[in-house]
Coordinates of C-alpha atoms in Angstrom, one line a residue:
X300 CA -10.7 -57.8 35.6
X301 CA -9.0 -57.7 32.8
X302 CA -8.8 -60.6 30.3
X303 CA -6.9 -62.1 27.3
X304 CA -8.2 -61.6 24.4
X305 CA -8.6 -63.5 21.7
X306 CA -7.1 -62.0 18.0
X307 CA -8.3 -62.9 14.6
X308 CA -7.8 -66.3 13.4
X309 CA -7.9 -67.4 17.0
X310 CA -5.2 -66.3 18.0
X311 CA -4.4 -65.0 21.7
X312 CA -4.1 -61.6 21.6
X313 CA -1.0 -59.9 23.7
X314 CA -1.7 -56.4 24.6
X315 CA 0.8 -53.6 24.3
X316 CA 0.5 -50.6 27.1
X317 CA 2.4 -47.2 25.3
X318 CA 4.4 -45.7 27.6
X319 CA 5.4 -42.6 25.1
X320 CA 3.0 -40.3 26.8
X321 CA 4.7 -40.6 30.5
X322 CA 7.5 -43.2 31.2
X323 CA 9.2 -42.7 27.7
X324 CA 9.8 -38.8 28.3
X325 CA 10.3 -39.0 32.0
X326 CA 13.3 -41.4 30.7
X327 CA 14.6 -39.8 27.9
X328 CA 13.7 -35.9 28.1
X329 CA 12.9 -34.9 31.5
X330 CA 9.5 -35.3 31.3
X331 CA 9.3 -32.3 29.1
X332 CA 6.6 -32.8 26.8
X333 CA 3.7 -30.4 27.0
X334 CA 0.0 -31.4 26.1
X335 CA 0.4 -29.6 22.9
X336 CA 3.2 -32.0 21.8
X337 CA 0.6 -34.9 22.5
X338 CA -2.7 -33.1 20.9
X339 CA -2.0 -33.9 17.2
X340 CA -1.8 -37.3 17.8
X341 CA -4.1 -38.7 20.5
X342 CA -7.1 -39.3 17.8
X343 CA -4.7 -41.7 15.8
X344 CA -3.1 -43.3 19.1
X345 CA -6.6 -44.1 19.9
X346 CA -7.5 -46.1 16.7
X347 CA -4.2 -48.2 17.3
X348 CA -6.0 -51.0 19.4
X349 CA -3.6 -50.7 22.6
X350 CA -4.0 -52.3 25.7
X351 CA -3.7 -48.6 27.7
X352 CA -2.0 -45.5 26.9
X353 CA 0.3 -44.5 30.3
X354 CA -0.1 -40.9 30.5
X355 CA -0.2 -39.5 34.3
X356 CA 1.6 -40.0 37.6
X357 CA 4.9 -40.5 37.6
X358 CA 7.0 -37.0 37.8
X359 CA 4.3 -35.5 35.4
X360 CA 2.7 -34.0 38.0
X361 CA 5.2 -31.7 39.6
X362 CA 6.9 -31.4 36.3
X363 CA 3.7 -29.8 34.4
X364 CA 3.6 -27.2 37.7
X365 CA 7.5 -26.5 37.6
X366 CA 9.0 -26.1 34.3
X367 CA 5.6 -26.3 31.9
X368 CA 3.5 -24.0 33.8
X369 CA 0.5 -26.3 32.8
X370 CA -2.4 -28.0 35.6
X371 CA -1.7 -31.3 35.8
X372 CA -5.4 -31.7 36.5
X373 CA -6.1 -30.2 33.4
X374 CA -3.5 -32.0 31.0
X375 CA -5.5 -35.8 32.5
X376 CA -8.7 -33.9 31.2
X377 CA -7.8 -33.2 28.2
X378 CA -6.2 -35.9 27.1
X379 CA -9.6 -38.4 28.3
X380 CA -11.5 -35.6 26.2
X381 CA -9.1 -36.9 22.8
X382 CA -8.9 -40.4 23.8
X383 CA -12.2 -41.6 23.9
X384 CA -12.0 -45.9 23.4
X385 CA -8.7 -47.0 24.9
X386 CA -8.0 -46.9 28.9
X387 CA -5.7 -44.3 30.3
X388 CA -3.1 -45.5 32.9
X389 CA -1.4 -43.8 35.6
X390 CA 1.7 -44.5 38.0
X391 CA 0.7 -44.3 41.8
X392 CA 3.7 -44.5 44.3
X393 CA 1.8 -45.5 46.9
X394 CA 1.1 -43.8 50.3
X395 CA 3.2 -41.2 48.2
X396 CA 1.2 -40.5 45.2
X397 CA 3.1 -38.4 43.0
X398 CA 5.1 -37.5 45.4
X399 CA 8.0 -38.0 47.2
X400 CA 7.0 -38.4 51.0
X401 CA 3.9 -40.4 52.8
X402 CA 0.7 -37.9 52.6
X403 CA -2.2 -38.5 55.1
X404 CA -4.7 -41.0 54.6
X405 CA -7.3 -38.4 53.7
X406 CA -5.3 -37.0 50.6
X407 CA -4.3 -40.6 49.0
X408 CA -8.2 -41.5 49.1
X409 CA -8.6 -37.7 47.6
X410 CA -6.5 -37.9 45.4
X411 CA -7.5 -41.8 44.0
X412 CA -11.4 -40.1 44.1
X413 CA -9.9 -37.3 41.9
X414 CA -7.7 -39.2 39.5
X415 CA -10.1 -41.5 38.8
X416 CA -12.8 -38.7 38.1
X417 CA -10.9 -37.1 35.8
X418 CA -10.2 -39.6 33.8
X419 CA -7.9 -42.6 35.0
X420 CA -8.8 -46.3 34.1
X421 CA -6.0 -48.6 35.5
X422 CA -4.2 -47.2 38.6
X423 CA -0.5 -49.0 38.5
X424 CA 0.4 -49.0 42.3
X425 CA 3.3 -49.5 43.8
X426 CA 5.5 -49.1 46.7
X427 CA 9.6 -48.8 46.6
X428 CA 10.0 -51.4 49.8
X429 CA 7.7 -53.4 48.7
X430 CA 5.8 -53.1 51.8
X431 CA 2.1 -53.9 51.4
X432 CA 0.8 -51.4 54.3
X433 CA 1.8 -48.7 52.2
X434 CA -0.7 -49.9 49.7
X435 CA -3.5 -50.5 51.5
X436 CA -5.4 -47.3 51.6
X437 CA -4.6 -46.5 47.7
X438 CA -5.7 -50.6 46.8
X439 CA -9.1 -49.8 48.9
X440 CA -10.1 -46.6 47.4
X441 CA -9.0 -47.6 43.7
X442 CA -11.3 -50.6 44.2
X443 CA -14.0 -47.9 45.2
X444 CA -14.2 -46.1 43.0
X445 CA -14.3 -48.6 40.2
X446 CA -11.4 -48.7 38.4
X447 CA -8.8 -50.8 37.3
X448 CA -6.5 -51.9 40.3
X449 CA -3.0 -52.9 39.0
X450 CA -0.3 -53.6 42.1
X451 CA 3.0 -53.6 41.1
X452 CA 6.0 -55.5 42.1
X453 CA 9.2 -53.3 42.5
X454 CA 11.8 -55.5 40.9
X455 CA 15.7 -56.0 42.3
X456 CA 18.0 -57.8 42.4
X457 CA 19.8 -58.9 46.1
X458 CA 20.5 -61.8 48.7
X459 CA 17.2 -61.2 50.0
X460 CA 14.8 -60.8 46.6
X461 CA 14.3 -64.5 45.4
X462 CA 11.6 -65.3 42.6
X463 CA 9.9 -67.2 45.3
X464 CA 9.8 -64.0 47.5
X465 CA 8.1 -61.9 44.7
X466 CA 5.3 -64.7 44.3
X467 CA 4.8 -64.7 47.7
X468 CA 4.0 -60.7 47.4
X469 CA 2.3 -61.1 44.0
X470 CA -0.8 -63.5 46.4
X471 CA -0.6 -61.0 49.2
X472 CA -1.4 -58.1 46.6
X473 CA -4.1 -60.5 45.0
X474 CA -5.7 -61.1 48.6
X475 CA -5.6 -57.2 48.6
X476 CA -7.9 -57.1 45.5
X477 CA -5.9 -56.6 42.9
X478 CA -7.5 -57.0 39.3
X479 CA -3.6 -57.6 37.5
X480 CA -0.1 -57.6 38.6
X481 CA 2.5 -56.0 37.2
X482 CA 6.1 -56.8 37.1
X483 CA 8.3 -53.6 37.4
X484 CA 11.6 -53.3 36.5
X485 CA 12.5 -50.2 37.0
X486 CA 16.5 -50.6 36.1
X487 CA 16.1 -53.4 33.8
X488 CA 17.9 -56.0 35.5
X489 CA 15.2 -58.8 34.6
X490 CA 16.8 -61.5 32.8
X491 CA 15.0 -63.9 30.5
X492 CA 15.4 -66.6 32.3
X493 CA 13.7 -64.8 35.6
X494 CA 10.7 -63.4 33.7
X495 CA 10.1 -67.1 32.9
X496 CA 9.9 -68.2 36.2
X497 CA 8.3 -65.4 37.7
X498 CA 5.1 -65.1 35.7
X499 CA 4.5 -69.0 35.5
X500 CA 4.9 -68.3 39.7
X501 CA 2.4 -65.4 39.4
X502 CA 0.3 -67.2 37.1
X503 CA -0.1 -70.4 39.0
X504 CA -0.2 -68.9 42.5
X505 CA -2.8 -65.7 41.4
X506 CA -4.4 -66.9 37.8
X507 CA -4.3 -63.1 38.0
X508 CA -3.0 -61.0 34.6
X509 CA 0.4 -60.2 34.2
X510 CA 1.8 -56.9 32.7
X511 CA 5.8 -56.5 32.3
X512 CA 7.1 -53.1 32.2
X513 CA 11.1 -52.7 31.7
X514 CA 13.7 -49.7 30.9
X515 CA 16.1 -51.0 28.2
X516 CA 19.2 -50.0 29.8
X517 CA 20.9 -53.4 30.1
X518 CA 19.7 -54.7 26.8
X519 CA 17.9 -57.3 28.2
X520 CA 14.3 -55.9 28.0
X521 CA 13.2 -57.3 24.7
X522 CA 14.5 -60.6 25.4
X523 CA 13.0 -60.6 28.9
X524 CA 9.5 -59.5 27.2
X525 CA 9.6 -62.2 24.7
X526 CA 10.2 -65.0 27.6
X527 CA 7.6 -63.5 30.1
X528 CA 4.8 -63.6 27.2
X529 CA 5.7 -67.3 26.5
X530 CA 5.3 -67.7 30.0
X531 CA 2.1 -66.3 29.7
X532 CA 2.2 -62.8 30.5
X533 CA -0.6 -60.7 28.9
X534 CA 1.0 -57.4 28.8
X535 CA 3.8 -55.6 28.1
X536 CA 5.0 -52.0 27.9
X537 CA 6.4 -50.8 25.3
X538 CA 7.1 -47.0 23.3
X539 CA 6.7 -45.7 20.4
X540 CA 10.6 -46.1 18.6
X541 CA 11.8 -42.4 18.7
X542 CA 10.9 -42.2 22.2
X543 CA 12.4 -46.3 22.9
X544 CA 15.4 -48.1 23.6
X545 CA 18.3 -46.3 25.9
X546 CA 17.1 -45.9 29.8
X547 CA 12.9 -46.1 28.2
X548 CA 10.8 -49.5 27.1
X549 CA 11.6 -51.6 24.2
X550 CA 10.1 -50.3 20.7
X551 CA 6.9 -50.6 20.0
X552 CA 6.8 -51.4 16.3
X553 CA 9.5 -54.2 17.2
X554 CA 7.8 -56.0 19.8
X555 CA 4.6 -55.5 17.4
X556 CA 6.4 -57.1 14.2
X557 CA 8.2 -60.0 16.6
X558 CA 4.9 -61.4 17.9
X559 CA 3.2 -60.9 14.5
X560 CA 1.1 -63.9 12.8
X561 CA 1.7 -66.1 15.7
X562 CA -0.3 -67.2 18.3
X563 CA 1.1 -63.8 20.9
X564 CA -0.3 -61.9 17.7
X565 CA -0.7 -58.5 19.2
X566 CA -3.7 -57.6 16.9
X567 CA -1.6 -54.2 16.3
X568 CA -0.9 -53.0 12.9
X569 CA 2.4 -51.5 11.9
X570 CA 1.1 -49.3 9.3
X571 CA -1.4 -47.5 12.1
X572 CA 2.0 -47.0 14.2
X573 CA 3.8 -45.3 11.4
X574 CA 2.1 -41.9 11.5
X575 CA 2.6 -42.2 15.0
X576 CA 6.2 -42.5 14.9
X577 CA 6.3 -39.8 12.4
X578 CA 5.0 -37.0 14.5
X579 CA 7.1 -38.3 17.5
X580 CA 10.5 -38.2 15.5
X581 CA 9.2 -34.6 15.1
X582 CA 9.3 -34.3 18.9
X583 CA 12.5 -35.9 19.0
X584 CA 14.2 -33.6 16.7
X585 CA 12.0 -30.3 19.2
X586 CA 13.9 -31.7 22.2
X587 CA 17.6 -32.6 20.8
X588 CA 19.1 -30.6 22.9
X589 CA 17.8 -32.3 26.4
X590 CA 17.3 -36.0 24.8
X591 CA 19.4 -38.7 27.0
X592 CA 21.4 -40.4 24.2
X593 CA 22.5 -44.3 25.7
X594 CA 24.7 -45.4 23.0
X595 CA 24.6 -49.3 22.7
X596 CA 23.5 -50.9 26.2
X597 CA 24.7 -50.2 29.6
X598 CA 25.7 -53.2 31.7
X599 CA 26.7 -51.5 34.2
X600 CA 23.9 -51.4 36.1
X601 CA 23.7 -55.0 36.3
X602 CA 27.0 -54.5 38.4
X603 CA 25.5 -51.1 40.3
X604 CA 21.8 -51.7 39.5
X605 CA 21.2 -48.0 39.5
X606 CA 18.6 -46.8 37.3
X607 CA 18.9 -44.0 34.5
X608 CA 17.2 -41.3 36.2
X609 CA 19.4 -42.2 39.5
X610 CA 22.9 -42.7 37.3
X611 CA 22.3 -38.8 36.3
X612 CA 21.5 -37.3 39.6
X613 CA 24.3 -39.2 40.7
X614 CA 26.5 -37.3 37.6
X615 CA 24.6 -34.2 38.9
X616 CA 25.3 -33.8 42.0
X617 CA 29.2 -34.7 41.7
X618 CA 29.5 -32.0 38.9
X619 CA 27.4 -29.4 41.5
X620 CA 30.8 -30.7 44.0
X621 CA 33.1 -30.1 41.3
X622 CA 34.1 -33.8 42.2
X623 CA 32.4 -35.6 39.1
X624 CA 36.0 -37.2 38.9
X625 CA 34.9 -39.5 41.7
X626 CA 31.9 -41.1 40.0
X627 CA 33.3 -44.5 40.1
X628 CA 34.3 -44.0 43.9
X629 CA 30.5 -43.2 44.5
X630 CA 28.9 -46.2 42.1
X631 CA 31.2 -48.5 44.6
X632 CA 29.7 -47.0 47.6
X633 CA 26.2 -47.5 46.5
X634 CA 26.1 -51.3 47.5
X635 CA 27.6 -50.8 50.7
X636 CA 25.1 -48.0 51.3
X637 CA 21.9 -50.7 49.9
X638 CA 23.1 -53.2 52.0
X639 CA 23.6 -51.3 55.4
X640 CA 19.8 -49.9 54.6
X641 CA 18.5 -53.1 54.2
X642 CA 18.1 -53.9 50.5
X643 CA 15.9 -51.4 49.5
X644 CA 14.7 -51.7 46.0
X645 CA 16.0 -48.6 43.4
X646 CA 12.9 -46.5 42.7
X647 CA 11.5 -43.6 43.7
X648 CA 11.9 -42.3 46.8
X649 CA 14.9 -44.9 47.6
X650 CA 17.1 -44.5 44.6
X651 CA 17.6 -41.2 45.5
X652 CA 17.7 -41.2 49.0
X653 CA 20.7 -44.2 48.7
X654 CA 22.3 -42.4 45.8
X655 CA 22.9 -39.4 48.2
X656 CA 24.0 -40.9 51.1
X657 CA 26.4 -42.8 49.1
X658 CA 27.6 -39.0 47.7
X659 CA 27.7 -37.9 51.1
X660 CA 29.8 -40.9 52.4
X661 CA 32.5 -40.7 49.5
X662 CA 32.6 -37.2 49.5
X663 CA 32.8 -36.6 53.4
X664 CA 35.4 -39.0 53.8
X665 CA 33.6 -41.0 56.4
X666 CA 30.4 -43.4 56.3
X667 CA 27.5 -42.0 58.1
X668 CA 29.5 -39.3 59.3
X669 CA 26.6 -36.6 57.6
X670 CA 23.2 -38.3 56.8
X671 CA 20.5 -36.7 55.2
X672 CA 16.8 -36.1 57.2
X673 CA 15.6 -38.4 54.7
X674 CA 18.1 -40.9 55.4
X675 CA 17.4 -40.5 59.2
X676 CA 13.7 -41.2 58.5
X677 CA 14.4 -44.5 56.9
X678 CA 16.2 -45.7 59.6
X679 CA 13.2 -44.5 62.1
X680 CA 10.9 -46.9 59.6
X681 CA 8.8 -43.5 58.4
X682 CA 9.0 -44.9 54.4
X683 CA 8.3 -48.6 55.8
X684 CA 9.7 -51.9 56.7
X685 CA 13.0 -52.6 54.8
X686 CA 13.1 -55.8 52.9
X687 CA 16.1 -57.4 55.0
X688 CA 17.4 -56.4 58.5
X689 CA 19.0 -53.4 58.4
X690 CA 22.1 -52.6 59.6
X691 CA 22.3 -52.2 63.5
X692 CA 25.0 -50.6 64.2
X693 CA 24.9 -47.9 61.4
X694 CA 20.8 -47.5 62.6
X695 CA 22.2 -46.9 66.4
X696 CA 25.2 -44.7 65.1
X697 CA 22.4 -42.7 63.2
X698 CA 19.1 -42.6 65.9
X699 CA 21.2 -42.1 69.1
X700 CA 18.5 -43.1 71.3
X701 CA 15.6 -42.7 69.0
X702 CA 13.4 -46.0 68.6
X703 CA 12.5 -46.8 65.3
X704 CA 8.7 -46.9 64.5
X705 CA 7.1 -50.2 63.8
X706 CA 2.9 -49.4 62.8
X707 CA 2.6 -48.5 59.4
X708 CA 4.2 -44.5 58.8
X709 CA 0.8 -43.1 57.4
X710 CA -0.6 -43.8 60.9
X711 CA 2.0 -41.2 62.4
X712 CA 0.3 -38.5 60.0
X713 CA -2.3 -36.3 60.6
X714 CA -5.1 -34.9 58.3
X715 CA -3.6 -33.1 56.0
X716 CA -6.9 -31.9 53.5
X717 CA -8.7 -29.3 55.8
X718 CA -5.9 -27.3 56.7
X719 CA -4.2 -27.3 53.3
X720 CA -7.8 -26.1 51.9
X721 CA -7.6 -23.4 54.9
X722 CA -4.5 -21.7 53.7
X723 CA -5.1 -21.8 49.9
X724 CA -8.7 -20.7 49.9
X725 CA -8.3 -17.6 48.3
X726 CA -6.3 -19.5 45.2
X727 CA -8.8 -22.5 44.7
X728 CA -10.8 -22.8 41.6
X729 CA -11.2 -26.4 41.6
X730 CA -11.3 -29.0 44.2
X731 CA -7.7 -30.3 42.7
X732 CA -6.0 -27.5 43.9
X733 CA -6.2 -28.6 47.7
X734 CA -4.7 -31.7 46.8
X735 CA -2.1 -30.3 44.6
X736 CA -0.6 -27.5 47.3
X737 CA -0.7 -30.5 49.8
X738 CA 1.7 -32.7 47.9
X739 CA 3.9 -29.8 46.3
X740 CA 3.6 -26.5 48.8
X741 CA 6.1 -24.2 47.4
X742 CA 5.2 -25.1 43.4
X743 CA 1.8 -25.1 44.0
X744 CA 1.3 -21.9 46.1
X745 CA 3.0 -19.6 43.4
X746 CA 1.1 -21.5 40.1
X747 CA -1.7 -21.2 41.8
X748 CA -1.5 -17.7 42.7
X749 CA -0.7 -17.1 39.1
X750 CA -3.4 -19.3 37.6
X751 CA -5.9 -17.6 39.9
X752 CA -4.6 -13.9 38.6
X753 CA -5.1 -14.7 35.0
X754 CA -8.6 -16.1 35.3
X755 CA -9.8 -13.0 36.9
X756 CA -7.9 -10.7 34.4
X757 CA -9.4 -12.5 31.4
X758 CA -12.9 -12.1 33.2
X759 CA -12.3 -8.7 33.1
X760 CA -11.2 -8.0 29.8
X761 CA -7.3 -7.2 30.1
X762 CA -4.8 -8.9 27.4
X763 CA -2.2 -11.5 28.4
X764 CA 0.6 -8.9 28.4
X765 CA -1.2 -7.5 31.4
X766 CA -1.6 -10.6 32.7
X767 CA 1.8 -11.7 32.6
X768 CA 2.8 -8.5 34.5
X769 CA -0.1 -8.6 37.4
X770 CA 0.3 -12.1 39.2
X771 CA 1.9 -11.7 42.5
X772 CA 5.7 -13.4 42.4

């Protein structure tokens, strides 16, 4: 479990989780950076003293495989190979993984057995209802195989989400093992005043740790830090300051300078951080033309509560519809939609699977008229129990005479492992690759077809001109 620990001068020591490597580029660039943008500077971000260094899970995974061409499996080796005293930290959703559906019991333990192997210390997980029994099996198998189990509280805001509420969940996730909990706000809608409240609740009800991660978007993220560590959280997650601010963490160097020579002393020294920052203004400058500029703060998502990642898929799709003119119609919609679904929280898989049905509603002309498979499937309970009653009538309108399913979804899923190893045989050259065709088929099947060509060409002497030209497409 982990601990606070005590600074020089006895002083309690706040720990600082970088989100730069993963969170920070998934906000700001797409998830775009490659492993050789991180290489140079892994050696110095180890000597920094952080709490962890977040680095995997997330949209990594399928982004590596679909616009980087690089193994995800391989990127987590190589970056436990360069960072050799500070824990690495990954984002799990769940029954979903790193994915974007419920996989088979057999492939989350897998795929915890792998991570872990590979180099994963702390295992953040967390579900986007909230809904414990989609936890379970990942919570077992982290606590297995011996590392860090962090279980995560997907923060909202609604008529249904009190402070009291998220305590409740935060013992319920500490009965289920959990080593720390982790506040997550994934929009930034968590106000000073609610951090406050909510760790002291945490703290007295779990006397388990308590890490705060928040997106900036609102402007309230610093503010909301600074009252959750005099509250007595222990960590917070922060990123380095070209990579900060906008729809990622708070900076780094800021919240390091704001607790400095007082008793939440991070133990962190600026002057280690400035090389740091150096090579990632570097990066900045690399990815200029695909960086998400937020110019002062964006309140509206205190109004909306739609996070950065959902505002532009939202902006995305519109402008695919030629009907981008209509944003404000669909932002509207987006409540009604929450509501009638039953409060779901806005994170991956929900945020998207609201935004579009609110799309679909404006642009159709008619609520419900045209509902997405996903959409249907939430109603039928396949991601889990919404936090509030949903809707009835819209849930009839949608199901016909369907009954919705009340056991936890994973239990509806077969196997998944034995087949998927069946039908990739040919393509495996590491045990990873069963588990990475299962979760992304299509990606998967074509990067490891390629993969699997180049090997054998390089074992046989030909040049990467020819092996550019060989792999089956």
């Amino acid at each position: 479990m982990t601990q606070v620990v005590k600074a020089k001068a006895g002083k309690a020591k706040v720990g600082i989780t970088e989100t730069a490597l993963r969170d920070a580029h998934q906000s700001l660039i797409a998830t775009r950076l490659r492993i050789e943008d991180m290489l140079p500077v892994l050696e110095r971000m180890d000597e920094v003293g952080y709490h962890s260094l977040e680095v995997w899970g997330g949209a990594t995974f399928d982004t590596c495989m679909r616009f980087l061409d690089e193994d995800p499996w391989e990127r987590l080796r190589t970056l436990r190979k360069h960072v050799k005293k500070t824990k690495l930290q990954m984002l799990l959703r769940g029954q979903n993984l790193v994915g974007y559906r419920h996989y088979a019991d057999d492939v989350v333990r897998e795929f915890v057995k792998r991570a872990v192997g590979n180099g994963i210390d702390i295992m953040r997980v967390f579900d986007a209802l909230n809904d414990t029994r989609n936890l379970e099996v990942a919570a077992e198998q982290v606590k297995k195989e011996g590392a860090h189990l962090q279980m995560c509280i997907s923060y909202t805001l609604s008529p249904v989400h009190t402070n009291q509420v998220f305590v409740d969940l935060a013992a319920k996730m500490r009965d289920m093992g959990a080593d720390s909990i982790c506040i997550k706000d994934m929009a930034g809608l968590l106000s000073p005043v609610d951090a406050d409240t909510l760790v002291r609740g945490i703290k007295k009800e779990t006397e388990l740790p308590v890490q705060i991660h928040s997106h900036y978007t609102s402007g309230l993220a610093s503010m909301a830090y600074y009252a959750a560590i005099e509250a007595g959280a222990d960590v917070v997650d922060c990123a380095i300051s070209p990579f900060s601010m906008g729809t990622s963490q708070p900076a780094t160097e800021s919240m390091v300078a704001a607790l400095a020579r007082g008793k939440y002393d991070t133990g962190i020294s600026l002057d280690n951080l400035i090389p740091i920052a150096d090579h990632f203004k570097d990066l900045r400058k690399k990815y200029d033309n695909i960086f998400v500029g937020l110019n002062g703060a964006d309140t509206n998502v205190l109004i909306y509560q739609i996070p950065g990642g959902m505002y532009s898929n939202l902006v995305s799709q519109l402008r695919d519809q030629s009907a981008e003119h209509r944003l404000n119609e669909v932002l509207n919609e987006v409540p009604v939609v929450r509501k009638a679904m039953g409060y779901p929280p806005l994170v991956t898989p929900t945020s998207q699977i609201v935004g579009t049905q609110a799309t679909l509603n404006v642009l159709v002309g008619e609520r419900w008229k045209m509902v997405s498979k996903e959409v249907k499937n939430y109603f039928k309970g396949y991601y889990g129990k919404a936090p509030a009653e949903m809707d009835l009538e819209v849930q009839a309108k949608i199901l016909g005479d369907e009954k919705p399913i009340t056991c936890r979804p994973a239990e509806k899923l077969e196997p998944e492992m034995e087949k998927a190893a069946s039908e990739i045989r040919a393509w495996i050259t590491q045990p990873e690759d069963v588990l990475t065709y299962v979760m992304f088929p299509a990606i998967a099947k074509d990067f490891l077809m390629k993969r699997y060509a180049k090997i054998n060409l390089r074992d046989i002497g030909l040049d990467d001109t020819v092996e550019e030209a060989a792999y089956p497409v």
